[in-house]
Amino acid sequence: MQRRRFSRTRLSPHDLAICERVFDQVCADEYIDPLSQDAEALAVTIVAIFRNITTNERELLEDVRSLRRSKGSETAH
């Protein structure tokens, strides 16, 4: 069952671990330096999606990847 949390201000250690795993996976997939500005923007995006859309790790990863693909195709045009 999917859990949704809308605009939670605090994240539990479990929540942070989910976000961190997604962050690490996207950084590895896209060769992003985890200390770069792009990585900082990625972290903000992950937390926003986690807070407002889905707390399911698999769905979070898919949503982040989809958003980044769509932004990439917009900048390519």
C-alpha positions as a LaTeX table, in Angstrom:
\begin{tabular}{lrrr}
\hline
Residue & $x$ (\AA) & $y$ (\AA) & $z$ (\AA) \\
\hline
Met1 & 0.00 & 0.00 & 0.00 \\
Gln2 & 1.33 & 3.39 & $-0.96$ \\
Arg3 & 1.77 & 5.95 & 1.78 \\
Arg4 & 1.44 & 9.61 & 1.00 \\
Arg5 & 2.54 & 12.52 & 3.11 \\
Phe6 & 1.74 & 16.00 & 2.07 \\
Ser7 & 4.24 & 18.75 & 2.91 \\
Arg8 & 5.67 & 17.12 & 6.02 \\
Thr9 & 8.19 & 19.41 & 7.59 \\
Arg10 & 10.22 & 16.75 & 9.42 \\
Leu11 & 11.54 & 13.50 & 8.05 \\
Ser12 & 12.27 & 10.46 & 10.18 \\
Pro13 & 15.59 & 8.60 & 9.96 \\
His14 & 13.74 & 5.97 & 7.88 \\
Asp15 & 12.46 & 8.69 & 5.51 \\
Leu16 & 15.95 & 10.17 & 5.18 \\
Ala17 & 17.41 & 6.75 & 4.43 \\
Ile18 & 14.95 & 6.30 & 1.55 \\
Cys19 & 15.82 & 9.72 & 0.14 \\
Glu20 & 19.54 & 9.03 & 0.54 \\
Arg21 & 19.33 & 5.71 & $-1.33$ \\
Val22 & 17.48 & 7.39 & $-4.21$ \\
Phe23 & 20.01 & 10.25 & $-4.21$ \\
Asp24 & 22.94 & 7.83 & $-4.27$ \\
Gln25 & 21.38 & 5.80 & $-7.09$ \\
Val26 & 20.67 & 8.81 & $-9.31$ \\
Cys27 & 24.14 & 10.25 & $-8.65$ \\
Ala28 & 25.72 & 6.93 & $-9.62$ \\
Asp29 & 23.52 & 6.48 & $-12.71$ \\
Glu30 & 24.16 & 10.01 & $-13.98$ \\
Tyr31 & 27.78 & 10.37 & $-12.80$ \\
Ile32 & 26.89 & 13.34 & $-10.60$ \\
Asp33 & 29.44 & 14.46 & $-8.02$ \\
Pro34 & 27.52 & 14.21 & $-4.73$ \\
Leu35 & 29.12 & 17.47 & $-3.59$ \\
Ser36 & 28.19 & 19.46 & $-6.70$ \\
Gln37 & 25.48 & 22.08 & $-7.14$ \\
Asp38 & 23.62 & 19.67 & $-9.42$ \\
Ala39 & 23.59 & 17.14 & $-6.58$ \\
Glu40 & 22.25 & 19.76 & $-4.19$ \\
Ala41 & 19.41 & 20.54 & $-6.59$ \\
Leu42 & 18.80 & 16.80 & $-6.96$ \\
Ala43 & 18.53 & 16.40 & $-3.18$ \\
Val44 & 15.99 & 19.23 & $-2.98$ \\
Thr45 & 13.96 & 17.61 & $-5.75$ \\
Ile46 & 14.02 & 14.21 & $-4.07$ \\
Val47 & 12.83 & 15.57 & $-0.75$ \\
Ala48 & 10.08 & 17.62 & $-2.43$ \\
Ile49 & 8.79 & 14.59 & $-4.32$ \\
Phe50 & 9.02 & 12.48 & $-1.15$ \\
Arg51 & 7.06 & 15.04 & 0.87 \\
Asn52 & 4.40 & 15.80 & $-1.72$ \\
Ile53 & 3.97 & 12.85 & $-4.05$ \\
Thr54 & 5.19 & 9.46 & $-2.84$ \\
Thr55 & 7.11 & 7.88 & 0.01 \\
Asn56 & 7.50 & 4.58 & $-1.83$ \\
Glu57 & 11.20 & 4.21 & $-2.65$ \\
Arg58 & 10.72 & 2.57 & $-6.05$ \\
Glu59 & 8.14 & 5.16 & $-7.11$ \\
Leu60 & 10.32 & 7.97 & $-5.77$ \\
Leu61 & 13.25 & 6.78 & $-7.88$ \\
Glu62 & 11.04 & 6.45 & $-10.96$ \\
Asp63 & 9.52 & 9.91 & $-10.44$ \\
Val64 & 12.93 & 11.54 & $-9.99$ \\
Arg65 & 14.33 & 9.81 & $-13.09$ \\
Ser66 & 11.26 & 10.76 & $-15.12$ \\
Leu67 & 11.46 & 14.39 & $-14.02$ \\
Arg68 & 15.17 & 14.59 & $-14.84$ \\
Arg69 & 14.59 & 13.00 & $-18.27$ \\
Ser70 & 11.84 & 15.47 & $-19.06$ \\
Lys71 & 13.99 & 18.41 & $-17.94$ \\
Gly72 & 16.85 & 17.05 & $-20.03$ \\
Ser73 & 14.70 & 16.85 & $-23.14$ \\
Glu74 & 13.44 & 20.40 & $-22.56$ \\
Thr75 & 16.96 & 21.81 & $-22.42$ \\
Ala76 & 17.95 & 19.85 & $-25.54$ \\
His77 & 15.35 & 21.70 & $-27.62$ \\
\hline
\end{tabular}
